[in-house]
Short mmCIF file of C-alpha atoms in Angstrom, two decimals:
data_model
loop_
_atom_site.label_atom_id
_atom_site.label_comp_id
_atom_site.label_asym_id
_atom_site.label_seq_id
_atom_site.Cartn_x
_atom_site.Cartn_y
_atom_site.Cartn_z
CA MET A 1 -1.55 24.28 -1.68
CA PHE A 2 -2.54 21.35 -3.90
CA ARG A 3 0.01 19.00 -2.45
CA ARG A 4 -1.65 16.53 -0.16
CA LYS A 5 -1.01 12.95 0.77
CA GLN A 6 -2.28 10.40 -1.75
CA LYS A 7 -6.09 10.29 -1.83
CA SER A 8 -7.86 6.96 -1.67
CA ALA A 9 -9.17 7.27 -5.24
CA SER A 10 -5.68 7.63 -6.65
CA SER A 11 -4.44 4.64 -4.72
CA ALA A 12 -7.45 2.70 -6.08
CA LYS A 13 -6.43 3.72 -9.58
CA ASP A 14 -2.80 2.73 -9.09
CA ARG A 15 -3.77 -0.62 -7.62
CA LEU A 16 -6.26 -1.29 -10.40
CA GLN A 17 -3.71 -0.42 -13.08
CA PHE A 18 -1.38 -2.99 -11.63
CA VAL A 19 -3.95 -5.73 -11.14
CA LEU A 20 -5.59 -5.26 -14.56
CA ILE A 21 -2.28 -5.70 -16.36
CA HIS A 22 -1.78 -9.02 -14.63
CA ASP A 23 -5.41 -10.07 -15.18
CA ARG A 24 -5.23 -9.25 -18.87
CA THR A 25 -1.90 -10.91 -19.56
CA ASN A 26 -2.49 -13.84 -17.26
CA LEU A 27 0.97 -13.24 -15.81
CA THR A 28 1.50 -13.21 -12.06
CA PRO A 29 3.99 -10.67 -10.68
CA GLU A 30 6.23 -13.64 -9.89
CA GLN A 31 6.13 -14.89 -13.49
CA MET A 32 6.76 -11.36 -14.69
CA ASN A 33 9.94 -11.19 -12.63
CA ARG A 34 11.12 -14.51 -14.02
CA LEU A 35 10.38 -13.30 -17.54
CA LYS A 36 12.58 -10.26 -16.94
CA ASP A 37 15.43 -12.35 -15.54
CA GLU A 38 15.34 -14.85 -18.38
CA LEU A 39 15.08 -12.12 -20.98
CA LEU A 40 18.19 -10.45 -19.59
CA THR A 41 20.05 -13.75 -19.43
CA VAL A 42 19.38 -14.36 -23.11
CA LEU A 43 20.37 -10.84 -24.10
CA ALA A 44 23.56 -11.04 -22.06
CA LYS A 45 24.78 -13.83 -24.32
CA TYR A 46 25.08 -11.33 -27.15
CA VAL A 47 25.55 -7.92 -25.61
CA SER A 48 26.80 -6.47 -22.43
CA ILE A 49 23.99 -4.94 -20.41
CA ASP A 50 24.11 -2.05 -18.04
CA GLY A 51 22.00 -3.60 -15.28
CA GLN A 52 21.46 -0.27 -13.50
CA GLY A 53 19.27 1.30 -16.15
CA VAL A 54 17.17 -1.73 -17.11
CA ASN A 55 13.45 -1.08 -17.21
CA ILE A 56 11.08 -3.81 -18.38
CA SER A 57 7.36 -3.36 -17.86
CA VAL A 58 3.96 -4.17 -19.28
CA GLU A 59 2.06 -1.03 -20.22
CA GLN A 60 -1.56 -0.57 -21.12
CA ASP A 61 -2.25 0.75 -24.60
CA GLY A 62 -6.02 1.02 -24.93
CA ARG A 63 -7.37 -2.50 -24.46
CA GLU A 64 -4.00 -3.95 -25.45
CA GLN A 65 -0.92 -4.57 -23.36
CA ARG A 66 2.57 -4.13 -24.53
CA LEU A 67 5.83 -5.32 -23.09
CA LEU A 68 8.24 -2.42 -23.02
CA ALA A 69 11.91 -3.08 -22.48
CA ASP A 70 14.40 -0.29 -22.08
CA ILE A 71 17.79 -1.96 -21.77
CA PRO A 72 20.90 0.19 -21.89
CA LEU A 73 23.95 -1.53 -23.32
CA LYS A 74 27.52 -1.05 -22.20
CA PRO A 75 29.98 -0.02 -24.87
CA ALA A 76 31.93 -2.92 -26.31
CA GLU A 77 35.29 -3.61 -24.66
CA THR A 78 37.33 -2.61 -27.70
CA LEU A 79 35.59 0.72 -28.03
CA ARG A 80 36.08 1.52 -24.39
CA ARG A 81 39.82 0.96 -24.43
CA ARG A 82 40.48 2.70 -27.74
CA MET B 1 -38.84 -2.93 -37.61
CA ALA B 2 -35.72 -4.89 -36.90
CA ALA B 3 -34.91 -4.81 -33.24
CA LYS B 4 -31.46 -4.19 -31.92
CA VAL B 5 -30.56 -6.53 -29.05
CA ILE B 6 -28.81 -4.86 -26.11
CA THR B 7 -27.32 -7.08 -23.44
CA VAL B 8 -26.63 -5.40 -20.11
CA THR B 9 -23.94 -7.12 -18.10
CA SER B 10 -21.44 -6.39 -15.32
CA GLY B 11 -19.57 -9.42 -14.05
CA LYS B 12 -19.97 -8.44 -10.43
CA GLY B 13 -23.41 -8.58 -8.87
CA GLY B 14 -25.03 -5.70 -7.05
CA VAL B 15 -23.77 -2.86 -9.23
CA GLY B 16 -27.25 -1.95 -10.48
CA LYS B 17 -27.58 -4.03 -13.60
CA THR B 18 -31.27 -4.80 -13.22
CA THR B 19 -32.04 -1.19 -12.33
CA ASN B 20 -30.22 -0.14 -15.48
CA VAL B 21 -32.16 -2.59 -17.63
CA ALA B 22 -35.49 -1.42 -16.19
CA ASN B 23 -34.65 2.24 -16.72
CA ILE B 24 -33.15 1.86 -20.17
CA ALA B 25 -36.05 -0.30 -21.38
CA ALA B 26 -38.64 2.08 -19.88
CA GLY B 27 -36.73 5.12 -21.13
CA LEU B 28 -36.57 3.80 -24.69
CA ALA B 29 -40.29 3.03 -24.55
CA LEU B 30 -40.98 6.54 -23.20
CA GLY B 31 -39.16 7.84 -26.25
CA GLY B 32 -41.68 6.07 -28.46
CA SER B 33 -39.81 2.85 -29.26
CA LYS B 34 -41.33 -0.59 -28.99
CA VAL B 35 -39.30 -2.44 -26.37
CA VAL B 36 -39.23 -5.89 -24.83
CA CYS B 37 -36.92 -6.76 -21.97
CA ILE B 38 -35.90 -10.25 -20.96
CA ASP B 39 -34.84 -11.24 -17.46
CA GLY B 40 -31.97 -13.62 -18.09
CA ASP B 41 -31.34 -14.35 -14.43
CA ILE B 42 -33.08 -17.69 -14.20
CA GLY B 43 -33.71 -18.77 -10.62
CA LEU B 44 -33.13 -15.23 -9.33
CA ARG B 45 -35.96 -13.32 -10.96
CA ASN B 46 -35.83 -9.58 -10.26
CA LEU B 47 -36.58 -7.41 -13.24
CA ASP B 48 -40.32 -7.96 -12.67
CA VAL B 49 -40.30 -6.30 -9.23
CA VAL B 50 -38.10 -3.42 -10.31
CA LEU B 51 -40.55 -2.75 -13.15
CA GLY B 52 -43.56 -3.26 -10.89
CA LEU B 53 -44.96 -6.12 -13.00
CA GLU B 54 -44.57 -9.00 -10.54
CA ASN B 55 -48.29 -9.54 -10.00
CA ARG B 56 -49.02 -10.27 -13.60
CA ILE B 57 -46.65 -13.15 -14.32
CA VAL B 58 -48.27 -16.28 -15.67
CA TYR B 59 -45.63 -17.74 -17.96
CA ASP B 60 -41.88 -17.20 -18.11
CA LEU B 61 -38.83 -17.49 -20.36
CA VAL B 62 -38.38 -21.23 -19.78
CA ASP B 63 -42.07 -21.86 -20.52
CA VAL B 64 -41.59 -20.23 -23.92
CA ILE B 65 -38.40 -22.12 -24.68
CA GLU B 66 -39.85 -25.45 -23.63
CA GLY B 67 -43.04 -24.82 -25.61
CA ARG B 68 -45.54 -24.67 -22.73
CA CYS B 69 -46.87 -21.36 -23.96
CA ARG B 70 -46.73 -19.11 -26.97
CA LEU B 71 -44.27 -16.23 -26.95
CA ARG B 72 -47.13 -13.71 -26.75
CA GLN B 73 -48.45 -15.30 -23.57
CA ALA B 74 -45.17 -14.84 -21.73
CA MET B 75 -44.88 -11.15 -22.63
CA ILE B 76 -46.26 -8.92 -19.89
CA LYS B 77 -47.38 -5.58 -21.20
CA ASP B 78 -46.63 -2.57 -19.04
CA LYS B 79 -49.82 -0.56 -18.60
CA ARG B 80 -48.09 2.78 -17.94
CA ILE B 81 -46.23 3.07 -21.24
CA ALA B 82 -47.46 2.25 -24.71
CA ASP B 83 -44.91 -0.28 -25.87
CA LEU B 84 -42.98 -1.89 -23.05
CA TYR B 85 -43.04 -5.65 -22.49
CA LEU B 86 -41.28 -8.00 -20.09
CA ILE B 87 -40.45 -11.68 -20.43
CA PRO B 88 -39.76 -12.74 -16.85
CA ALA B 89 -37.17 -15.30 -15.76
CA ALA B 90 -38.27 -18.67 -14.46
CA GLN B 91 -37.97 -18.77 -10.70
CA THR B 92 -37.90 -22.49 -10.06
CA ARG B 93 -35.32 -23.51 -12.64
CA ASP B 94 -31.65 -22.81 -13.24
CA LYS B 95 -29.54 -21.42 -16.07
CA THR B 96 -29.07 -24.77 -17.76
CA ALA B 97 -32.76 -24.72 -18.76
CA VAL B 98 -31.80 -22.27 -21.52
CA SER B 99 -29.02 -22.44 -24.11
CA PRO B 100 -27.32 -19.68 -26.10
CA SER B 101 -28.99 -20.90 -29.29
CA ASP B 102 -32.43 -20.82 -27.57
CA MET B 103 -31.80 -17.15 -26.83
CA VAL B 104 -30.71 -16.41 -30.39
CA ARG B 105 -33.83 -18.13 -31.75
CA LEU B 106 -36.13 -16.32 -29.31
CA CYS B 107 -34.68 -12.92 -30.14
CA ASP B 108 -34.81 -13.57 -33.87
CA GLN B 109 -38.48 -14.39 -33.49
CA MET B 110 -39.12 -11.04 -31.79
CA ARG B 111 -36.87 -8.83 -33.89
CA PRO B 112 -39.41 -7.98 -36.61
CA GLU B 113 -41.92 -6.67 -34.07
CA PHE B 114 -39.72 -4.53 -31.84
CA ASP B 115 -37.23 -1.68 -31.96
CA TRP B 116 -35.23 -2.86 -28.96
CA ILE B 117 -34.74 -6.09 -27.05
CA VAL B 118 -32.97 -5.48 -23.73
CA ILE B 119 -31.52 -8.49 -21.91
CA ASP B 120 -30.70 -8.46 -18.21
CA CYS B 121 -27.67 -10.70 -17.84
CA PRO B 122 -27.05 -12.54 -14.57
CA ALA B 123 -23.87 -11.85 -12.58
CA GLY B 124 -20.94 -14.14 -13.23
CA ILE B 125 -19.27 -15.43 -16.37
CA GLU B 126 -20.95 -18.81 -16.78
CA ARG B 127 -23.91 -20.19 -18.67
CA GLY B 128 -26.29 -17.34 -17.88
CA PHE B 129 -23.74 -14.84 -19.21
CA ARG B 130 -23.24 -16.82 -22.40
CA ASN B 131 -27.02 -17.09 -22.86
CA ALA B 132 -27.44 -13.35 -22.55
CA LEU B 133 -24.47 -12.55 -24.78
CA ALA B 134 -25.33 -14.89 -27.66
CA PRO B 135 -28.04 -12.76 -29.32
CA ALA B 136 -26.45 -9.37 -28.50
CA ASP B 137 -25.92 -6.72 -31.16
CA MET B 138 -24.60 -4.35 -28.54
CA VAL B 139 -23.26 -4.90 -25.02
CA LEU B 140 -23.51 -2.41 -22.17
CA VAL B 141 -21.24 -3.03 -19.19
CA VAL B 142 -22.45 -1.54 -15.91
CA THR B 143 -19.94 -0.85 -13.19
CA ASN B 144 -19.55 1.23 -10.03
CA PRO B 145 -16.52 3.41 -9.30
CA GLU B 146 -15.40 0.72 -6.92
CA ILE B 147 -12.21 -1.31 -7.19
CA SER B 148 -13.82 -4.76 -7.26
CA ALA B 149 -16.57 -3.77 -9.71
CA VAL B 150 -14.07 -2.15 -12.10
CA ARG B 151 -11.86 -5.21 -12.04
CA ASP B 152 -14.77 -7.52 -12.85
CA ALA B 153 -15.97 -5.14 -15.56
CA ASP B 154 -12.53 -5.44 -17.17
CA ARG B 155 -12.83 -9.23 -17.21
CA ILE B 156 -16.27 -9.03 -18.78
CA ILE B 157 -15.11 -6.53 -21.41
CA GLY B 158 -12.33 -8.96 -22.34
CA LEU B 159 -14.80 -11.84 -22.63
CA VAL B 160 -17.18 -9.74 -24.74
CA GLU B 161 -14.28 -8.96 -27.08
CA ALA B 162 -13.26 -12.60 -27.22
CA GLU B 163 -16.81 -13.50 -28.30
CA GLU B 164 -16.57 -10.78 -30.96
CA LYS B 165 -19.47 -8.88 -29.45
CA GLY B 166 -17.42 -5.77 -28.71
CA PRO B 167 -16.60 -3.07 -28.32
CA ALA B 168 -18.80 -2.89 -25.24
CA LEU B 169 -20.02 0.48 -23.98
CA LEU B 170 -19.70 1.53 -20.36
CA ILE B 171 -22.28 2.77 -17.88
CA LEU B 172 -20.75 4.09 -14.69
CA ASN B 173 -23.43 3.75 -12.03
CA ARG B 174 -23.77 5.35 -8.59
CA VAL B 175 -21.26 8.13 -8.93
CA ASN B 176 -21.13 10.21 -5.77
CA MET B 177 -19.73 13.60 -6.72
CA GLU B 178 -19.11 14.64 -3.14
CA MET B 179 -16.75 11.69 -2.77
CA VAL B 180 -15.17 12.32 -6.17
CA LYS B 181 -14.44 15.91 -5.16
CA ARG B 182 -12.84 14.77 -1.93
CA GLY B 183 -10.61 12.43 -3.92
CA ASP B 184 -12.24 9.39 -2.35
CA MET B 185 -13.96 7.98 -5.42
CA LEU B 186 -12.59 7.11 -8.86
CA THR B 187 -13.71 9.72 -11.37
CA PRO B 188 -15.45 8.78 -14.63
CA ASP B 189 -12.19 9.70 -16.41
CA ASP B 190 -10.21 7.34 -14.16
CA VAL B 191 -12.56 4.46 -14.94
CA VAL B 192 -12.50 5.16 -18.67
CA ASP B 193 -8.69 5.31 -18.57
CA LEU B 194 -8.51 1.96 -16.83
CA LEU B 195 -11.09 0.11 -18.89
CA ALA B 196 -10.33 1.81 -22.19
CA ILE B 197 -13.85 1.61 -23.58
CA GLU B 198 -16.33 4.25 -24.58
CA LEU B 199 -18.72 5.67 -22.01
CA ILE B 200 -22.45 5.82 -22.75
CA GLY B 201 -23.75 6.83 -19.33
CA ILE B 202 -22.77 8.28 -15.98
CA ILE B 203 -25.52 7.76 -13.42
CA PRO B 204 -25.23 9.86 -10.27
CA GLU B 205 -26.00 8.26 -6.95
CA ASP B 206 -29.57 9.27 -6.22
CA GLU B 207 -31.92 8.18 -3.45
CA GLN B 208 -34.81 8.33 -5.90
CA VAL B 209 -33.48 5.19 -7.60
CA LEU B 210 -34.27 3.15 -4.49
CA VAL B 211 -37.56 4.97 -3.98
CA GLY B 212 -38.48 4.03 -7.54
CA SER B 213 -37.54 0.39 -7.03
CA ASN B 214 -39.56 0.30 -3.80
CA GLN B 215 -42.61 1.36 -5.75
CA GLY B 216 -41.95 -0.55 -8.94
CA VAL B 217 -41.64 2.70 -10.86
CA PRO B 218 -38.29 3.10 -12.61
CA VAL B 219 -36.68 6.46 -11.82
CA VAL B 220 -36.56 7.33 -15.53
CA PHE B 221 -40.23 8.36 -15.16
CA ASP B 222 -39.24 10.94 -12.54
CA GLN B 223 -38.65 14.22 -14.36
CA LYS B 224 -36.98 15.80 -11.33
CA SER B 225 -34.49 13.05 -10.55
CA ARG B 226 -30.89 13.47 -11.72
CA ALA B 227 -30.48 9.75 -12.12
CA GLY B 228 -33.70 9.74 -14.14
CA GLN B 229 -32.24 12.42 -16.40
CA ALA B 230 -29.01 10.45 -16.73
CA PHE B 231 -31.00 7.39 -17.86
CA ARG B 232 -32.98 9.46 -20.35
CA ASN B 233 -29.64 10.67 -21.70
CA VAL B 234 -28.41 7.09 -22.10
CA CYS B 235 -31.56 6.29 -24.10
CA ALA B 236 -31.08 9.35 -26.30
CA ARG B 237 -27.48 8.27 -27.00
CA LEU B 238 -28.69 4.77 -27.88
CA ASN B 239 -31.00 6.45 -30.38
CA GLY B 240 -27.99 8.12 -31.94
CA GLU B 241 -28.40 11.56 -30.39
CA ASN B 242 -25.29 13.40 -29.35
CA VAL B 243 -26.13 14.33 -25.77
CA PRO B 244 -23.36 15.84 -23.64
CA PHE B 245 -22.72 14.24 -20.27
CA MET B 246 -24.44 16.00 -17.38
CA ASP B 247 -22.28 18.27 -15.32
CA LEU B 248 -22.48 16.21 -12.18
CA GLU B 249 -20.30 18.26 -9.92
CA ALA B 250 -20.42 21.94 -10.39
CA ARG B 251 -23.98 23.05 -10.20
CA PRO B 252 -25.58 22.18 -6.92
CA ALA B 253 -22.31 22.60 -5.03
CA LEU B 254 -21.33 25.81 -6.77
CA PHE B 255 -24.75 27.35 -6.25
CA GLY B 256 -24.61 26.21 -2.68
CA ARG B 257 -21.26 27.87 -2.18
CA LEU B 258 -22.28 31.04 -4.00
CA GLY B 259 -25.51 31.10 -2.07
CA LYS B 260 -23.56 30.90 1.15
CA LEU B 261 -21.30 33.68 -0.04
CA PHE B 262 -24.24 35.96 -0.78
CA ARG B 263 -25.93 35.09 2.43
CA GLY B 264 -22.67 35.77 4.20
CA ALA B 265 -22.44 39.18 2.56
CA ALA B 266 -25.99 40.02 3.48
CA ASP B 267 -25.59 39.07 7.10
#
């Protein structure tokens, strides 16, 4: 009985969460996407990345922001063949 | 006495900053403190009308700073409360007539004589904001549960931190509990989550606030008004009292509903 379509206040909160992260870090969504791409390119030089499970985001932690990167790695070739 | 300087700011205009300054200053004075408030919005003078002191202005803030009058002469004494004074903004000048160091000097001059100095900061993040922030010991950020006001409040909170005047405290103004209950207004918890600063006041939307402004009598004088009570609570918290936040939702609505239920049963 509590399931309803999203109320306007909760969409305000979601939108604010998004916009405040970009305001506080001075990063546009476009720059954020480039950051992710470049980060993955650099990492791929050293390890093999499982692109499916990659999750990179900026999260709010009190008044501070943190860049969280969850990047699953593929097993090394040698290990896989065994 | 060594006054504490409170700067009340918001970023966005129209969220009720001046109303908050008038009510907090009057409320602190009602509680027995000696209070002076300064209208920092040069060129857009307003605190005088909200306090009902507009007819008594002779000198203003810029007159004091430029030495055309003594500090005493620019302080308008409120006749309704023992120790409430106003230094009005100049109306015919702009913000560049005052510098941050002028404000620091002025406040330092008044500190020994007062318990509180409350500064009404103009909207925006330019000179007027820096003037109002410079002497602050404590910063109150006023916002509404409205997307644009919350965003601007976040900017201001960041700037206050950058100036090492933080952490700012939050006043959430004009909360409409009917809308909150319907899910159509951000709740106080939502706003605190987003801004990540401590709350010092939740002011319910209340028609008496406008009625008070119309008459030049801040609503904090009105014993029956909920907004008045909320402002008195803010003042008590400023004085270090641990006052719980008013239960904005439940009571009137619950009683209403129960009342209906009983009436229904009786019918």
